[in-house]
mmCIF file of C-alpha atoms in Angstrom:
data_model
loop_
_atom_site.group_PDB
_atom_site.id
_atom_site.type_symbol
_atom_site.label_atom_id
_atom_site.label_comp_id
_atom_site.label_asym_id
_atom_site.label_seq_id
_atom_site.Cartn_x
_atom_site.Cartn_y
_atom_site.Cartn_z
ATOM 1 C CA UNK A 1 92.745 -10.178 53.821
ATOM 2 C CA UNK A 2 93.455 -10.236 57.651
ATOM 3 C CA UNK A 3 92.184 -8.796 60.764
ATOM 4 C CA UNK A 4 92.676 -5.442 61.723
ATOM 5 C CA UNK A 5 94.366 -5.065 65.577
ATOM 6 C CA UNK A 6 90.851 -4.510 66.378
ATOM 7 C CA UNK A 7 89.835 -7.687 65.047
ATOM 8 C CA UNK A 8 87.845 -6.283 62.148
ATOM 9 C CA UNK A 9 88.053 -7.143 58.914
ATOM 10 C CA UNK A 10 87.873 -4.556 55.874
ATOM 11 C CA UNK A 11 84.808 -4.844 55.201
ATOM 12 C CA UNK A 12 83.833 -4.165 58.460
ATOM 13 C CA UNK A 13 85.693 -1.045 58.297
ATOM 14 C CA UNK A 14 84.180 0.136 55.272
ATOM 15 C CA UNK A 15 80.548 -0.509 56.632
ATOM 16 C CA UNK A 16 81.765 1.902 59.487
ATOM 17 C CA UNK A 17 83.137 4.489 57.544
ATOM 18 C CA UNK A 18 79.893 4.137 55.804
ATOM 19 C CA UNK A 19 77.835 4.339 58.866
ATOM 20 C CA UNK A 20 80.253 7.404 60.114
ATOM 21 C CA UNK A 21 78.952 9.379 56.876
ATOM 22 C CA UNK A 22 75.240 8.399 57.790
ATOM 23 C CA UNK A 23 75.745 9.306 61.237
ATOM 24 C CA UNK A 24 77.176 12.865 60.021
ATOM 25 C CA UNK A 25 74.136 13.270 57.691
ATOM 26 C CA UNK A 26 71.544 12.280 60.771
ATOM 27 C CA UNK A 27 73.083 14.925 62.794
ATOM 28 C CA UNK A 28 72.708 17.466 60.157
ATOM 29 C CA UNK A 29 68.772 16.688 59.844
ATOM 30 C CA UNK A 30 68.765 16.776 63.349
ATOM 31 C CA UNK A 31 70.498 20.307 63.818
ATOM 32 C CA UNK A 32 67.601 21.167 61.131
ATOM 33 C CA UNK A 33 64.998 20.305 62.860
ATOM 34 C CA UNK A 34 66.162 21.873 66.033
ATOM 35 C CA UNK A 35 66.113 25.001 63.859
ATOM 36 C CA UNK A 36 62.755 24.658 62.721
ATOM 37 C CA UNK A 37 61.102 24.391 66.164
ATOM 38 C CA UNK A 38 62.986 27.117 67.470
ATOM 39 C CA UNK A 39 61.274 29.131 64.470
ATOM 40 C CA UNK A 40 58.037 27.839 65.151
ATOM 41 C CA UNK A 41 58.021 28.704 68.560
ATOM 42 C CA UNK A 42 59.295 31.871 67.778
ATOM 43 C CA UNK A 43 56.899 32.445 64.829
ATOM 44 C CA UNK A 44 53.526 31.492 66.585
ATOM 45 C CA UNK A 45 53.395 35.537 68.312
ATOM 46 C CA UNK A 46 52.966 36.376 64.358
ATOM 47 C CA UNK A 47 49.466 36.593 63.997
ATOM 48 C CA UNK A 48 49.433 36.555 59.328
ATOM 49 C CA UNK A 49 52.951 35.436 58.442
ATOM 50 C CA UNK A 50 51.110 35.787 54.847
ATOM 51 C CA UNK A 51 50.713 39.083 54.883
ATOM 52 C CA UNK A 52 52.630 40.185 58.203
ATOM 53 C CA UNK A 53 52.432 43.743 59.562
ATOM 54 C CA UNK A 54 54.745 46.265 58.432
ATOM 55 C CA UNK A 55 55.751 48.089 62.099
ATOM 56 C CA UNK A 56 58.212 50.819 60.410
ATOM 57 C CA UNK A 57 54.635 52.244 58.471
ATOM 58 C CA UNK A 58 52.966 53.038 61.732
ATOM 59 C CA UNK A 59 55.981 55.000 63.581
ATOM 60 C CA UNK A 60 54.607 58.273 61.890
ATOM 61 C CA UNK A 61 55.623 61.276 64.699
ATOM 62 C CA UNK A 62 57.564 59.006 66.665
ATOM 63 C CA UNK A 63 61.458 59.461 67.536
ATOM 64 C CA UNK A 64 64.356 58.130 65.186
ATOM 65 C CA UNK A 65 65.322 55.691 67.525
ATOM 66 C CA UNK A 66 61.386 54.437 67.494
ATOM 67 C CA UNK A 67 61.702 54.455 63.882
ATOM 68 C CA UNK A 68 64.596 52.116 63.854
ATOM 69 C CA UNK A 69 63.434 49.542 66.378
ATOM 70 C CA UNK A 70 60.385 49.011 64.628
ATOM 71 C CA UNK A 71 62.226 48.766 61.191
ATOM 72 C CA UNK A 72 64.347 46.025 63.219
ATOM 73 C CA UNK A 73 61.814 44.297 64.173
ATOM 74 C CA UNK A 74 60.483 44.267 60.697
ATOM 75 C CA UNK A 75 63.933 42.638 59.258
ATOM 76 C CA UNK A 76 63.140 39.606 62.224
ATOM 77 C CA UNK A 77 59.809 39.267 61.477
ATOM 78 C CA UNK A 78 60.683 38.625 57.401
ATOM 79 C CA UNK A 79 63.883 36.570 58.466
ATOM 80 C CA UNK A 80 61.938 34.246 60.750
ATOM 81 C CA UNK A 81 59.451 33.854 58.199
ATOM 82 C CA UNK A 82 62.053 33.351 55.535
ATOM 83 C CA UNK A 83 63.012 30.639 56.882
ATOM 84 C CA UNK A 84 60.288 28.742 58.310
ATOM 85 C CA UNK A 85 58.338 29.475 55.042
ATOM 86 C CA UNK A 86 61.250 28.385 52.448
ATOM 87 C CA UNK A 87 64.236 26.621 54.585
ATOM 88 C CA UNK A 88 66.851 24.804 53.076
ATOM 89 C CA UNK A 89 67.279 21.182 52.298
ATOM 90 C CA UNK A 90 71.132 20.561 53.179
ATOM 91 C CA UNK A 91 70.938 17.124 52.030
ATOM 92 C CA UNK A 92 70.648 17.885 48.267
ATOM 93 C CA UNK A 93 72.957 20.982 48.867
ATOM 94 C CA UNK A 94 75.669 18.681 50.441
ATOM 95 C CA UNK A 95 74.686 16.471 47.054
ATOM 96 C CA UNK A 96 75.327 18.991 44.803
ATOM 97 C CA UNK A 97 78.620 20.409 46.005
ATOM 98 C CA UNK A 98 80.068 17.230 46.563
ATOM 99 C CA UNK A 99 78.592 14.987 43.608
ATOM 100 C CA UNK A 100 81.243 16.653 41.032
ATOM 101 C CA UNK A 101 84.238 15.876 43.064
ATOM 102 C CA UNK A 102 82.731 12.165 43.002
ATOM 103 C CA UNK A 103 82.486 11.382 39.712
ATOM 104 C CA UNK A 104 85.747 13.235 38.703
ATOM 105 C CA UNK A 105 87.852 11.339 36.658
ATOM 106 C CA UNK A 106 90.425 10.927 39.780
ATOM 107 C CA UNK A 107 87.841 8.762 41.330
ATOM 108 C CA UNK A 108 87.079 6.571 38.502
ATOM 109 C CA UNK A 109 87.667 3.759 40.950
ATOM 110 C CA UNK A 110 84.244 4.768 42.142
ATOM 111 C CA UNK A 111 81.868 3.938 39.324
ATOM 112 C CA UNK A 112 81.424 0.118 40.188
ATOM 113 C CA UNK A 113 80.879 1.189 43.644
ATOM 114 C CA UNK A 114 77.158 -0.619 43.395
ATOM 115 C CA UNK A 115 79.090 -3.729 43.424
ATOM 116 C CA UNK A 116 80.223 -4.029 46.793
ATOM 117 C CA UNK A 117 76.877 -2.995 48.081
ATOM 118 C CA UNK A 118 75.549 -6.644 48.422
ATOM 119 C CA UNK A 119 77.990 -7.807 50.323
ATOM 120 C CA UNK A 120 78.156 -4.358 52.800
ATOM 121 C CA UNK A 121 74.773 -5.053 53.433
ATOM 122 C CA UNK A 122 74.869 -8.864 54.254
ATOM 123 C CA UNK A 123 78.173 -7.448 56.706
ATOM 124 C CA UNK A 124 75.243 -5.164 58.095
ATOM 125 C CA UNK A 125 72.888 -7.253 58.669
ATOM 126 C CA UNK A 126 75.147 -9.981 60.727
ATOM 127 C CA UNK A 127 76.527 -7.316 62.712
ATOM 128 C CA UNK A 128 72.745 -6.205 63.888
ATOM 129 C CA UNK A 129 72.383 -10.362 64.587
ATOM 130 C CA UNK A 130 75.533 -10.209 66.834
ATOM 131 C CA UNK A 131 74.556 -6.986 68.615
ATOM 132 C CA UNK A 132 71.112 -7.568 69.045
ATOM 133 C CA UNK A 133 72.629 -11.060 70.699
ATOM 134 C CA UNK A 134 74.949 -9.302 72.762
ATOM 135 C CA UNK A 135 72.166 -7.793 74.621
ATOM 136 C CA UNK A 136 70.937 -11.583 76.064
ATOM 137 C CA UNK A 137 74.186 -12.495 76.840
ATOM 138 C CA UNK A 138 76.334 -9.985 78.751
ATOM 139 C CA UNK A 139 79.196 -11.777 80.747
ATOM 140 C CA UNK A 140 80.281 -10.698 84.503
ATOM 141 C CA UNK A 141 82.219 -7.291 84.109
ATOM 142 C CA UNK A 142 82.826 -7.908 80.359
ATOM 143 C CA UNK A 143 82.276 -4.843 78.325
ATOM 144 C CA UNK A 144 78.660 -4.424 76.303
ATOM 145 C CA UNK A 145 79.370 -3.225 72.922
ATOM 146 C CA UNK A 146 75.569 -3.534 71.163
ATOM 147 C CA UNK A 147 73.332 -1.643 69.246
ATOM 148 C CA UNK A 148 69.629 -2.424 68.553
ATOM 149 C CA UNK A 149 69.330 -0.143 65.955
ATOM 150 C CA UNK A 150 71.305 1.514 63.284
ATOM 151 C CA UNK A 151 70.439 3.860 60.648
ATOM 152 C CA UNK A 152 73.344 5.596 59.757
ATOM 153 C CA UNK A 153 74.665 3.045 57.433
ATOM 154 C CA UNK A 154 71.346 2.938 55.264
ATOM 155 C CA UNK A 155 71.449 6.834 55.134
ATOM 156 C CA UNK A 156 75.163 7.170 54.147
ATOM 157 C CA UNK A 157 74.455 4.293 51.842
ATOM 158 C CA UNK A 158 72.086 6.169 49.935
ATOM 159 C CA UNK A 159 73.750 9.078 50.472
ATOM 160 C CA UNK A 160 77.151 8.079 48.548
ATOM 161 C CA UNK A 161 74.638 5.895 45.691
ATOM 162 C CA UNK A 162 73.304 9.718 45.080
ATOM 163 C CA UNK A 163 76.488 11.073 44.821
ATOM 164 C CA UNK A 164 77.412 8.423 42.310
ATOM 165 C CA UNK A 165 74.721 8.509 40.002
ATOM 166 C CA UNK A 166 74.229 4.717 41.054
ATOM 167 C CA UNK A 167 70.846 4.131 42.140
ATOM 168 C CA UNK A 168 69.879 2.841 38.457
ATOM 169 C CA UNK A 169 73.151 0.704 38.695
ATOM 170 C CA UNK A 170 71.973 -0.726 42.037
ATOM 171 C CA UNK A 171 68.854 -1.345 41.226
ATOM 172 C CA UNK A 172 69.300 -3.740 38.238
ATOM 173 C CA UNK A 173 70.578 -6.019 40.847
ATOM 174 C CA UNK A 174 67.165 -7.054 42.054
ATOM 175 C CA UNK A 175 69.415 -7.860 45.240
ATOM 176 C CA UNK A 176 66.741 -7.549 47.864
ATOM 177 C CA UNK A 177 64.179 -9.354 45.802
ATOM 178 C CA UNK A 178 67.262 -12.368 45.146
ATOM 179 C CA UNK A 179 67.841 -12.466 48.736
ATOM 180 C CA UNK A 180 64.238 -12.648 49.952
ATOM 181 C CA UNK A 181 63.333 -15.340 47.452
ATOM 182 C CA UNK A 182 66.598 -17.330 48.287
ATOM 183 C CA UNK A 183 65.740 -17.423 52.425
ATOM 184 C CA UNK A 184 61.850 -18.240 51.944
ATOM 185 C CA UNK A 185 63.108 -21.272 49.646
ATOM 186 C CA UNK A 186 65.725 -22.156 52.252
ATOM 187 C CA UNK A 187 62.563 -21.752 54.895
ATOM 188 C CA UNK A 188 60.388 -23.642 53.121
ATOM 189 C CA UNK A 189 62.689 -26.320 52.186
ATOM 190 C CA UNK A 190 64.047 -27.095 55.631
ATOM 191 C CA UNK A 191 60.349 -26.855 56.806
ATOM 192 C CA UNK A 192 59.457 -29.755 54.514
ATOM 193 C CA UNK A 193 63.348 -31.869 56.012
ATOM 194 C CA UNK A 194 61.405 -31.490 59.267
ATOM 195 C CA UNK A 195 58.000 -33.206 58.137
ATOM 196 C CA UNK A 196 59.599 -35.620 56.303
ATOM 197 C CA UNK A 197 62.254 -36.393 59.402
ATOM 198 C CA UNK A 198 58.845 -36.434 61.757
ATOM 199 C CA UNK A 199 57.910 -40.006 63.183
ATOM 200 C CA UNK A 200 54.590 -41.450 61.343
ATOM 201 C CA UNK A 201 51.525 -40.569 63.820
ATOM 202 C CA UNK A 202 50.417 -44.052 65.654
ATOM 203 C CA UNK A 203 47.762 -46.495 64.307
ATOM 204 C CA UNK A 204 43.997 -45.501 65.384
ATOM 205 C CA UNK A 205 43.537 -48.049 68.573
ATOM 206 C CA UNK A 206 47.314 -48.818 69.102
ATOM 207 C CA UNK A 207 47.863 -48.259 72.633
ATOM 208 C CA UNK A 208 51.580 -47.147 73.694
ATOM 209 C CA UNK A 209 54.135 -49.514 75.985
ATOM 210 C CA UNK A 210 53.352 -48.919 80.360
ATOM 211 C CA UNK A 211 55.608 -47.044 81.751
ATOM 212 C CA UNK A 212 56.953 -47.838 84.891
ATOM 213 C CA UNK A 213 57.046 -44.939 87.918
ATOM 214 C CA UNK A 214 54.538 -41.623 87.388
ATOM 215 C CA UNK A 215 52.841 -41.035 84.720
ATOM 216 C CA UNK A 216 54.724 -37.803 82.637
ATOM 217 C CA UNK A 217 52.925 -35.564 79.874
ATOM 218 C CA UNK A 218 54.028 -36.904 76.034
ATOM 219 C CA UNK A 219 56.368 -34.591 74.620
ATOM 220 C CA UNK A 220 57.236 -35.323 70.896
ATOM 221 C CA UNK A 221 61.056 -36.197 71.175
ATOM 222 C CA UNK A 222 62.967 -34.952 68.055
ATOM 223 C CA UNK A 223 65.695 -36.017 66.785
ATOM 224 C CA UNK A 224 69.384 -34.172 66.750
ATOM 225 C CA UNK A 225 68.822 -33.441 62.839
ATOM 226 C CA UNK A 226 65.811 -32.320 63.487
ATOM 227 C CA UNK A 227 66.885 -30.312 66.153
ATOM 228 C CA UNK A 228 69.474 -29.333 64.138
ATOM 229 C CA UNK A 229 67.063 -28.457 61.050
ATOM 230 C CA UNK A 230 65.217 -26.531 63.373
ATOM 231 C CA UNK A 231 68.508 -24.137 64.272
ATOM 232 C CA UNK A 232 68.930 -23.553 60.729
ATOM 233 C CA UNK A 233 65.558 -23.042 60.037
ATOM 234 C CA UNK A 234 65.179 -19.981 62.950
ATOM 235 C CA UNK A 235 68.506 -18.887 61.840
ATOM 236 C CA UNK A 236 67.052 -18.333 58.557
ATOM 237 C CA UNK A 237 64.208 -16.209 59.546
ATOM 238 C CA UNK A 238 65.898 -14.147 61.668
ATOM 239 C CA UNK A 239 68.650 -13.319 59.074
ATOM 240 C CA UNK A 240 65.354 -12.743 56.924
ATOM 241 C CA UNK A 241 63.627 -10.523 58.930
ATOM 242 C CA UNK A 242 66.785 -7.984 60.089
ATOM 243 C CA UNK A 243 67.236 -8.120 56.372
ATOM 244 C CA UNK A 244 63.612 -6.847 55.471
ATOM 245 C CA UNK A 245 64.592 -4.370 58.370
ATOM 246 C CA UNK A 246 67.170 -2.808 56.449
ATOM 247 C CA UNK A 247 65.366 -2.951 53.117
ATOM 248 C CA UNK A 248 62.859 -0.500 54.659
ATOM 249 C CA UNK A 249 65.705 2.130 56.424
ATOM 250 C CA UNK A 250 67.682 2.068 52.911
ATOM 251 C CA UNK A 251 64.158 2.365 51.102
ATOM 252 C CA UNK A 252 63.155 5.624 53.263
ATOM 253 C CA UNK A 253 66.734 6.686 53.118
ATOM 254 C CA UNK A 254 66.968 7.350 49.768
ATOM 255 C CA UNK A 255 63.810 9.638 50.073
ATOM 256 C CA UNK A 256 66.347 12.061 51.451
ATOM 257 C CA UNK A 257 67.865 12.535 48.054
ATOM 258 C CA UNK A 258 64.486 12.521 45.653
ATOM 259 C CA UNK A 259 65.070 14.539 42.886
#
């Protein structure tokens, strides 16, 4: 399909708009729990918010304007407790005022959405690789564009699965088991290249050719396939392990949007 002028392709541009919708949701969790510690700091000079003390009752003889500073102070104590006691989950608000409009019939287009998923997330993970990378080798004055961690795109993955109705879908994949089971074979078979590739040890009593000039500690020489096997082999596992990564930040994602 091309390059964007950017050099991206479009599927990298979907994984950011992606991420862009996670990032959105992280700053409204954020903004919510900024609100709750402002309560609870403010709360803590209520001694019972179970059964908080009703000021307005004990203004008996005092002046009106007495009267209605203590039944003002009443309304703050009940708000702040209101909310600190109750609060309000925007994530399944946002959920449930924007779900409809997702599963109208307009955006039919939607409801194999779960398919793409695989491949977003294998777009994911090599873009940590090649971030995480960029952090060994900066150039001169070149730019750093990197990032050693990213959770936006797990949470506004989960977050548009909920909206869809798709987690079911999704799951029938078995995609994280397929992939996990398809790298530890790859491991293990490339593991067993390199044995089989290794020289056979030397015969009990054998002693090696002299060398001429000083003596130098043995290092087993490998071969460039081995070498090679070797590169594919770490390769392998670190694909494998940023991909466990993200299993984890899409599995506590989702519990954002329990039911």
């Amino acid at each position: 399909l091309g390059l964007t002028p950017n050099g991206l392709t479009y599927l990298d541009q979907f994984r950011l708009l992606i991420t862009e919708i996670g990032n959105a949701m992280g700053y409204i969790r954020l903004v919510r729990s900024g609100g709750l510690q402002y309560i609870s700091n403010s709360i803590k000079f209520i001694p019972d918010i179970q059964d908080p003390p009703k000021f307005s009752e004990m203004t008996g003889g005092l002046s009106a304007p007495s009267v209605a500073a203590a039944q003002n102070l009443d309304k703050t104590v009940d708000n702040l407790i209101k909310n600190f006691s109750t609060g309000t989950d925007y994530f399944k608000m946002l959920v449930s005022v924007i779900a409809p409009e997702f599963r109208n019939e307009q955006n039919m287009h939607l409801r194999n959405f779960y398919i793409i998923v695989p491949p977003l997330i294998l777009n994911f993970v090599d873009h940590m690789l090649i971030s995480k990378e960029k952090l060994k080798t900066k150039k001169g004055n070149q730019p750093l564009s990197f990032c050693f961690s990213d959770d936006g795109f797990s949470i506004g993955l989960a977050y548009i699965l909920k909206l869809l109705n798709q987690y079911l879908e999704f799951d029938t994949l078995h995609w994280f088991d397929s992939v996990t089971l398809r790298f530890e074979a790859e491991i293990e078979r490339i593991t067993n290249q390199i044995k089989a590739a290794a020289p056979p040890p030397a015969a009990k009593g054998a002693k090696p050719p002299p060398k001429k000039g000083p003596a130098t500690p043995s290092v087993p020489s490998l071969s460039e396939e081995q070498q090679t096997m070797l590169l594919t082999k770490q390769k392998s596992k670190n694909f494998l392990h940023e991909f466990e990564l993200f299993r984890f930040s899409f599995a506590g994602a989702r519990i954002f949007f329990k039911d």
